[in-house]
Amino acid sequence: MFERAFVGRAAELAALTTTFTGPDAPWLLLIDGPAGIGKSRLIAEFVRAARCRVLVVTGTEDAQPQPHYLADDIVEQVSECAGADTVPPWYPAAGVTPDARDRADLARRVRRALGAVETLLVVDDAQWADPESLRLLTFLIRNRPAREFRLLLAFRDGGCPPSIARLVRAPQVRTVHVRVPPFTEDDVDGLLPGEEPGRRARLFTASHGNPLYLTLLAGLPDRELDRALHGEEPDPASNDFAALDRTIRAELAQLPDTERLVAQAIAVCGLPPDLELVCSTAGLTDAVVAAAVDGLVRRGVVSVGDGAVTFAHPLIRTAAYRVCGDGWAAMAHRRAALALRARGASMPSRARHLEHALLGADELAGAELRLAAEQVLADAPAASARWLTAAARIAPAPDDPLADALALGRAQLLSGAAARAGETLESAAATAGGHQLEALLLSARCARMLGRVDRARALLAHGATLPRRPGDGPVQLELAILEMQDHQDSEGRARLSALFGSDAIDDPAVRAAATALRCLGLLADARIAEAAQLYQPCGLAFDQLTDTALREVVHAAPAFGWCAYFLDRDADGLRHVDRAIAVSRRFGRTYALAELHTVRAYSLAKLGRLTDAIAAADEATDAATTFHYPDLVSFAGALKLRTLQLTAAPETVAAQWHVIAALPRPTMRWWRQVVETTLADTARIVLDSTPPEDRPGPLYPTHLARAARAAIVTGDLATAATLVTRAEAAADPRGSWASPSPKWSVDGLGSQIGAAASARADYAAAVGDIAAAAAAAEVAIAAFERAGMVVNRAQAELFAGAIAGRNGDFARATSLFASARAAFVDTGAVRLLDEVTTAQRRLAGAQRVGAPTALTGREREVAELAAHGHSNKAIAEHLYLSPRTVEDHLGRVLRKLGLTGRAGIARKLGELDAADSSA
């Protein structure tokens, strides 16, 4: 496979091309590097730039046993270039091996033909040259055909033939040696410009900088990419390995039989195996396997170290596994499982072979699979589900089938297969007994993820009637989560209270998760101060959890993330969410990723990290789609839609709008409200000015402010005034909103104060109270700054700048516009730059000499003295002012006159006087 574009390698190409600077330059060019590093691609680029006759031959392993096959290729190409009879055939007669005299004569003739004109002879993959052809090449090196002749030999690491390696040190041989290095991160960016940056970085790391592996990995879908990099067997039904099969698999298929079988056995073994396990898996003796491993090491297929055999790259292992026939692979897995059982290896290491071993009825293997599934449930639930399925096939458990169903359903749900898990759990959830409460809980979560709210509610109601048992604290916690998500707030609070009063709360993980839910409940009741007090110990509790403890309550991490979002602690919340995402991925808790990425997207957007927010929204959508969580598809999509409004072209926004509009609305109240409001805002639909009737929550001031703006648009200023006042009171009841310079208390949230103040500014501007509009805009700027809401702050600055311009304070307006523009550029909110440009043009048009720029008496005095060349200190002494006051007056004079320095003051004063006399 070739690279899509020639990137990097500038230094290597220069080292080769400089050999054409003259006849005394190096003429034996050696290129080496591991397989797939791009030697042939570099040669192709070099040959393209060569201004001479170029002959290219390539060695192949399957032809190596054929005597002088490369020499024949060279002779044929020389003959085609120089004329049919210039060089005689290698053989004196068909099937007759030439003697030494014939070989020497032919070598001299080839040398003479190569020296006739300036020639570059390229031998790629020279490690596969046959001995007879090597004799010709060594002859040409010892006897350079001409001063214009150059020979380029390319070979894999350690593949330089010894006869040539000896000649390289000869004094008459001028050599340049180029080792092709791995790609850098910049090279990968140039090779794969269309890849998403995060995936491109992952591909770079996974490929080890090898272009062949890089392009092969880039062609795999994420699911197979993960399998390849984690050392899992590829999906035999996958058709995503065509490029891999054309390259690495094809090369492995041509290996000598024993080496290929040993490579297959190493691939079947999985994790770096020792030679004893390879022998058992391959069914070969130690001596045979050792010799084959030596051959594979020489070829760069595997390496041996620390007592184990390792493939040079996971993709080679994938290709080697795909070379196996299905029957051979099944028997090899069986041999590996028996060998591991004999040595008492861990259950998971045995289970990964047993699941592929085509076993019949086998009680022992079934017990091993069940035990292994239990051991890996927390870390690899998908593997746990596969092993439980295999165990049920070969050794059903008639004594307790519900336990099997519960275990399998739990594993399927943890791995994100909600639909299959729901089907598996159905019997356990419907049957009374010790497993029923957990089965009902898991079934409710499946139904909730699948959007079947009524089904989830019915299952939860049934579960709530069951008595609590010792050790079911995590179960009660999850019931509380689902109840609060389903708006059963009183039930959720009661369950949390009971949980805090039980021994289960002694578990640090349960306590941390329950505290996060209690904090979220306080926010839902608009008890902001109490929630803020609880937030800090809650964050500390999560910080103190180990990753192993966090994985057990990682489904509660989104609740803590939303607490941070509502309390304007977004940066801290992101730290916790990022950790929860890492833990979810590490331990296979993939079902939690959809909401975690959604929280992350909303927090990133709020902080003005718009590009990252869109990427997080896409990840949330992908996870929600994969795990069949429709509510989160539209909720995350709404955030992307609102963010695209700030960053993307109108047609992109319109396309996203239609996608979200076609989706079902979320069942959770505030998620649904966000989606509907976003769709209306984006489509510029006039919103209903009716205030929200539901009980107040953490975003209640924002909802009131939005309703107030809708009333302003429709001209209903009386309703707008009422809504603005209510928004201010809800945002901060103790704030001094009625004062000329509004203040807020330390308990108020910056995000909500900013929303209310922005609505006040819009209302004041609508009724012509410019002073009140300016004051409210300043409050909004400071509040959004405190909340870290960069884009919202910049929008408030844009509004305040327009007000300052109307008041004639052009310097203040210019400064605010510049700050807003910088924020929009930094955050990527490029769609708002047009608004800044329009405002700046209006300001420029207003900055002309006339009545609006009339100077006050004191300003006129300062201006006159400055026009006559007096310094600020002299003016201060003359007018009995402080130098700082003079500086302030002079700054206003310059702004009003549209000047940047003192030089034009006298002229502008004359223009003002002329205008006054003509009026």
PDB file of N, CA, C and O in Angstrom, residues 397-439:
ATOM      1  N   ALA A 397     -27.171 -24.261  33.297  1.00  0.00           N
ATOM      2  CA  ALA A 397     -27.272 -24.357  34.765  1.00  0.00           C
ATOM      3  C   ALA A 397     -28.719 -24.570  35.153  1.00  0.00           C
ATOM      4  O   ALA A 397     -29.447 -23.613  35.435  1.00  0.00           O
ATOM      5  N   PRO A 398     -29.196 -25.796  35.200  1.00  0.00           N
ATOM      6  CA  PRO A 398     -30.618 -26.053  35.489  1.00  0.00           C
ATOM      7  C   PRO A 398     -31.005 -25.690  36.923  1.00  0.00           C
ATOM      8  O   PRO A 398     -32.160 -25.407  37.205  1.00  0.00           O
ATOM      9  N   ASP A 399     -30.035 -25.693  37.850  1.00  0.00           N
ATOM     10  CA  ASP A 399     -30.370 -25.428  39.257  1.00  0.00           C
ATOM     11  C   ASP A 399     -30.758 -23.977  39.490  1.00  0.00           C
ATOM     12  O   ASP A 399     -31.615 -23.671  40.316  1.00  0.00           O
ATOM     13  N   ASP A 400     -30.117 -23.051  38.773  1.00  0.00           N
ATOM     14  CA  ASP A 400     -30.387 -21.632  39.012  1.00  0.00           C
ATOM     15  C   ASP A 400     -30.273 -20.851  37.694  1.00  0.00           C
ATOM     16  O   ASP A 400     -29.357 -20.049  37.505  1.00  0.00           O
ATOM     17  N   PRO A 401     -31.196 -21.075  36.777  1.00  0.00           N
ATOM     18  CA  PRO A 401     -31.113 -20.388  35.482  1.00  0.00           C
ATOM     19  C   PRO A 401     -31.287 -18.882  35.613  1.00  0.00           C
ATOM     20  O   PRO A 401     -30.771 -18.120  34.789  1.00  0.00           O
ATOM     21  N   LEU A 402     -32.013 -18.416  36.657  1.00  0.00           N
ATOM     22  CA  LEU A 402     -32.211 -16.973  36.810  1.00  0.00           C
ATOM     23  C   LEU A 402     -30.897 -16.275  37.159  1.00  0.00           C
ATOM     24  O   LEU A 402     -30.668 -15.133  36.758  1.00  0.00           O
ATOM     25  N   ALA A 403     -30.027 -16.955  37.917  1.00  0.00           N
ATOM     26  CA  ALA A 403     -28.720 -16.363  38.233  1.00  0.00           C
ATOM     27  C   ALA A 403     -27.913 -16.172  36.962  1.00  0.00           C
ATOM     28  O   ALA A 403     -27.235 -15.155  36.779  1.00  0.00           O
ATOM     29  N   ASP A 404     -27.970 -17.153  36.067  1.00  0.00           N
ATOM     30  CA  ASP A 404     -27.282 -17.021  34.777  1.00  0.00           C
ATOM     31  C   ASP A 404     -27.851 -15.859  33.973  1.00  0.00           C
ATOM     32  O   ASP A 404     -27.112 -15.078  33.379  1.00  0.00           O
ATOM     33  N   ALA A 405     -29.181 -15.745  33.951  1.00  0.00           N
ATOM     34  CA  ALA A 405     -29.823 -14.679  33.183  1.00  0.00           C
ATOM     35  C   ALA A 405     -29.453 -13.309  33.755  1.00  0.00           C
ATOM     36  O   ALA A 405     -29.177 -12.357  33.009  1.00  0.00           O
ATOM     37  N   LEU A 406     -29.435 -13.203  35.094  1.00  0.00           N
ATOM     38  CA  LEU A 406     -29.082 -11.925  35.724  1.00  0.00           C
ATOM     39  C   LEU A 406     -27.636 -11.551  35.401  1.00  0.00           C
ATOM     40  O   LEU A 406     -27.340 -10.401  35.053  1.00  0.00           O
ATOM     41  N   ALA A 407     -26.729 -12.517  35.512  1.00  0.00           N
ATOM     42  CA  ALA A 407     -25.319 -12.241  35.237  1.00  0.00           C
ATOM     43  C   ALA A 407     -25.121 -11.830  33.780  1.00  0.00           C
ATOM     44  O   ALA A 407     -24.391 -10.871  33.484  1.00  0.00           O
ATOM     45  N   LEU A 408     -25.776 -12.539  32.864  1.00  0.00           N
ATOM     46  CA  LEU A 408     -25.621 -12.209  31.451  1.00  0.00           C
ATOM     47  C   LEU A 408     -26.240 -10.846  31.135  1.00  0.00           C
ATOM     48  O   LEU A 408     -25.652 -10.032  30.411  1.00  0.00           O
ATOM     49  N   GLY A 409     -27.431 -10.603  31.699  1.00  0.00           N
ATOM     50  CA  GLY A 409     -28.065  -9.310  31.457  1.00  0.00           C
ATOM     51  C   GLY A 409     -27.236  -8.159  31.992  1.00  0.00           C
ATOM     52  O   GLY A 409     -27.115  -7.108  31.344  1.00  0.00           O
ATOM     53  N   ARG A 410     -26.654  -8.356  33.166  1.00  0.00           N
ATOM     54  CA  ARG A 410     -25.802  -7.315  33.748  1.00  0.00           C
ATOM     55  C   ARG A 410     -24.610  -7.041  32.834  1.00  0.00           C
ATOM     56  O   ARG A 410     -24.268  -5.889  32.550  1.00  0.00           O
ATOM     57  N   ALA A 411     -23.966  -8.093  32.348  1.00  0.00           N
ATOM     58  CA  ALA A 411     -22.803  -7.920  31.473  1.00  0.00           C
ATOM     59  C   ALA A 411     -23.195  -7.249  30.154  1.00  0.00           C
ATOM     60  O   ALA A 411     -22.479  -6.377  29.645  1.00  0.00           O
ATOM     61  N   GLN A 412     -24.327  -7.654  29.596  1.00  0.00           N
ATOM     62  CA  GLN A 412     -24.764  -7.044  28.337  1.00  0.00           C
ATOM     63  C   GLN A 412     -25.069  -5.563  28.511  1.00  0.00           C
ATOM     64  O   GLN A 412     -24.714  -4.735  27.658  1.00  0.00           O
ATOM     65  N   LEU A 413     -25.699  -5.204  29.616  1.00  0.00           N
ATOM     66  CA  LEU A 413     -26.014  -3.795  29.841  1.00  0.00           C
ATOM     67  C   LEU A 413     -24.752  -2.979  30.052  1.00  0.00           C
ATOM     68  O   LEU A 413     -24.590  -1.892  29.485  1.00  0.00           O
ATOM     69  N   LEU A 414     -23.814  -3.505  30.846  1.00  0.00           N
ATOM     70  CA  LEU A 414     -22.575  -2.783  31.084  1.00  0.00           C
ATOM     71  C   LEU A 414     -21.780  -2.576  29.806  1.00  0.00           C
ATOM     72  O   LEU A 414     -21.050  -1.603  29.666  1.00  0.00           O
ATOM     73  N   SER A 415     -21.932  -3.471  28.859  1.00  0.00           N
ATOM     74  CA  SER A 415     -21.209  -3.327  27.596  1.00  0.00           C
ATOM     75  C   SER A 415     -21.985  -2.497  26.583  1.00  0.00           C
ATOM     76  O   SER A 415     -21.522  -2.288  25.463  1.00  0.00           O
ATOM     77  N   GLY A 416     -23.179  -2.012  26.967  1.00  0.00           N
ATOM     78  CA  GLY A 416     -23.936  -1.116  26.099  1.00  0.00           C
ATOM     79  C   GLY A 416     -25.005  -1.769  25.258  1.00  0.00           C
ATOM     80  O   GLY A 416     -25.650  -1.094  24.452  1.00  0.00           O
ATOM     81  N   ALA A 417     -25.221  -3.068  25.402  1.00  0.00           N
ATOM     82  CA  ALA A 417     -26.237  -3.777  24.614  1.00  0.00           C
ATOM     83  C   ALA A 417     -27.555  -3.774  25.381  1.00  0.00           C
ATOM     84  O   ALA A 417     -28.007  -4.801  25.894  1.00  0.00           O
ATOM     85  N   ALA A 418     -28.204  -2.610  25.453  1.00  0.00           N
ATOM     86  CA  ALA A 418     -29.396  -2.458  26.287  1.00  0.00           C
ATOM     87  C   ALA A 418     -30.552  -3.319  25.800  1.00  0.00           C
ATOM     88  O   ALA A 418     -31.288  -3.902  26.605  1.00  0.00           O
ATOM     89  N   ALA A 419     -30.749  -3.395  24.488  1.00  0.00           N
ATOM     90  CA  ALA A 419     -31.885  -4.161  23.966  1.00  0.00           C
ATOM     91  C   ALA A 419     -31.745  -5.642  24.307  1.00  0.00           C
ATOM     92  O   ALA A 419     -32.692  -6.282  24.795  1.00  0.00           O
ATOM     93  N   ARG A 420     -30.547  -6.205  24.059  1.00  0.00           N
ATOM     94  CA  ARG A 420     -30.328  -7.617  24.366  1.00  0.00           C
ATOM     95  C   ARG A 420     -30.417  -7.861  25.864  1.00  0.00           C
ATOM     96  O   ARG A 420     -30.949  -8.887  26.313  1.00  0.00           O
ATOM     97  N   ALA A 421     -29.901  -6.931  26.652  1.00  0.00           N
ATOM     98  CA  ALA A 421     -29.950  -7.090  28.104  1.00  0.00           C
ATOM     99  C   ALA A 421     -31.392  -7.122  28.595  1.00  0.00           C
ATOM    100  O   ALA A 421     -31.750  -7.938  29.467  1.00  0.00           O
ATOM    101  N   GLY A 422     -32.239  -6.250  28.066  1.00  0.00           N
ATOM    102  CA  GLY A 422     -33.639  -6.240  28.470  1.00  0.00           C
ATOM    103  C   GLY A 422     -34.321  -7.564  28.210  1.00  0.00           C
ATOM    104  O   GLY A 422     -35.103  -8.061  29.042  1.00  0.00           O
ATOM    105  N   GLU A 423     -34.045  -8.165  27.051  1.00  0.00           N
ATOM    106  CA  GLU A 423     -34.635  -9.467  26.727  1.00  0.00           C
ATOM    107  C   GLU A 423     -34.112 -10.543  27.680  1.00  0.00           C
ATOM    108  O   GLU A 423     -34.867 -11.409  28.150  1.00  0.00           O
ATOM    109  N   THR A 424     -32.828 -10.510  27.961  1.00  0.00           N
ATOM    110  CA  THR A 424     -32.227 -11.519  28.830  1.00  0.00           C
ATOM    111  C   THR A 424     -32.787 -11.444  30.246  1.00  0.00           C
ATOM    112  O   THR A 424     -33.000 -12.463  30.915  1.00  0.00           O
ATOM    113  N   LEU A 425     -33.036 -10.230  30.740  1.00  0.00           N
ATOM    114  CA  LEU A 425     -33.448 -10.016  32.132  1.00  0.00           C
ATOM    115  C   LEU A 425     -34.943 -10.217  32.370  1.00  0.00           C
ATOM    116  O   LEU A 425     -35.387 -10.212  33.524  1.00  0.00           O
ATOM    117  N   GLU A 426     -35.689 -10.363  31.330  1.00  0.00           N
ATOM    118  CA  GLU A 426     -37.149 -10.362  31.464  1.00  0.00           C
ATOM    119  C   GLU A 426     -37.640 -11.413  32.452  1.00  0.00           C
ATOM    120  O   GLU A 426     -38.468 -11.129  33.325  1.00  0.00           O
ATOM    121  N   SER A 427     -37.111 -12.622  32.353  1.00  0.00           N
ATOM    122  CA  SER A 427     -37.598 -13.691  33.237  1.00  0.00           C
ATOM    123  C   SER A 427     -37.192 -13.435  34.684  1.00  0.00           C
ATOM    124  O   SER A 427     -37.984 -13.655  35.610  1.00  0.00           O
ATOM    125  N   ALA A 428     -35.960 -12.966  34.913  1.00  0.00           N
ATOM    126  CA  ALA A 428     -35.501 -12.710  36.279  1.00  0.00           C
ATOM    127  C   ALA A 428     -36.283 -11.570  36.918  1.00  0.00           C
ATOM    128  O   ALA A 428     -36.565 -11.592  38.124  1.00  0.00           O
ATOM    129  N   ALA A 429     -36.645 -10.549  36.124  1.00  0.00           N
ATOM    130  CA  ALA A 429     -37.398  -9.418  36.668  1.00  0.00           C
ATOM    131  C   ALA A 429     -38.827  -9.812  37.018  1.00  0.00           C
ATOM    132  O   ALA A 429     -39.448  -9.199  37.903  1.00  0.00           O
ATOM    133  N   ALA A 430     -39.353 -10.833  36.357  1.00  0.00           N
ATOM    134  CA  ALA A 430     -40.744 -11.218  36.575  1.00  0.00           C
ATOM    135  C   ALA A 430     -40.900 -12.281  37.658  1.00  0.00           C
ATOM    136  O   ALA A 430     -42.026 -12.616  38.035  1.00  0.00           O
ATOM    137  N   THR A 431     -39.782 -12.821  38.164  1.00  0.00           N
ATOM    138  CA  THR A 431     -39.838 -13.932  39.114  1.00  0.00           C
ATOM    139  C   THR A 431     -39.386 -13.478  40.489  1.00  0.00           C
ATOM    140  O   THR A 431     -38.316 -12.879  40.639  1.00  0.00           O
ATOM    141  N   ALA A 432     -40.213 -13.754  41.502  1.00  0.00           N
ATOM    142  CA  ALA A 432     -39.871 -13.360  42.873  1.00  0.00           C
ATOM    143  C   ALA A 432     -38.650 -14.126  43.346  1.00  0.00           C
ATOM    144  O   ALA A 432     -38.423 -15.280  42.978  1.00  0.00           O
ATOM    145  N   GLY A 433     -37.858 -13.453  44.179  1.00  0.00           N
ATOM    146  CA  GLY A 433     -36.669 -14.095  44.713  1.00  0.00           C
ATOM    147  C   GLY A 433     -35.587 -13.070  44.997  1.00  0.00           C
ATOM    148  O   GLY A 433     -35.765 -11.860  44.824  1.00  0.00           O
ATOM    149  N   GLY A 434     -34.437 -13.568  45.414  1.00  0.00           N
ATOM    150  CA  GLY A 434     -33.351 -12.685  45.795  1.00  0.00           C
ATOM    151  C   GLY A 434     -32.783 -11.867  44.649  1.00  0.00           C
ATOM    152  O   GLY A 434     -32.176 -10.820  44.878  1.00  0.00           O
ATOM    153  N   HIS A 435     -32.963 -12.312  43.412  1.00  0.00           N
ATOM    154  CA  HIS A 435     -32.400 -11.599  42.266  1.00  0.00           C
ATOM    155  C   HIS A 435     -33.360 -10.556  41.700  1.00  0.00           C
ATOM    156  O   HIS A 435     -32.968  -9.777  40.832  1.00  0.00           O
ATOM    157  N   GLN A 436     -34.596 -10.524  42.163  1.00  0.00           N
ATOM    158  CA  GLN A 436     -35.613  -9.751  41.456  1.00  0.00           C
ATOM    159  C   GLN A 436     -35.356  -8.242  41.501  1.00  0.00           C
ATOM    160  O   GLN A 436     -35.517  -7.561  40.489  1.00  0.00           O
ATOM    161  N   LEU A 437     -34.961  -7.712  42.680  1.00  0.00           N
ATOM    162  CA  LEU A 437     -34.779  -6.261  42.777  1.00  0.00           C
ATOM    163  C   LEU A 437     -33.722  -5.771  41.795  1.00  0.00           C
ATOM    164  O   LEU A 437     -33.925  -4.797  41.074  1.00  0.00           O
ATOM    165  N   GLU A 438     -32.567  -6.449  41.741  1.00  0.00           N
ATOM    166  CA  GLU A 438     -31.522  -6.018  40.812  1.00  0.00           C
ATOM    167  C   GLU A 438     -31.971  -6.211  39.371  1.00  0.00           C
ATOM    168  O   GLU A 438     -31.683  -5.387  38.498  1.00  0.00           O
ATOM    169  N   ALA A 439     -32.698  -7.297  39.106  1.00  0.00           N
ATOM    170  CA  ALA A 439     -33.182  -7.531  37.749  1.00  0.00           C
ATOM    171  C   ALA A 439     -34.149  -6.439  37.319  1.00  0.00           C
ATOM    172  O   ALA A 439     -34.121  -5.967  36.168  1.00  0.00           O
TER     173      ALA A 439
END
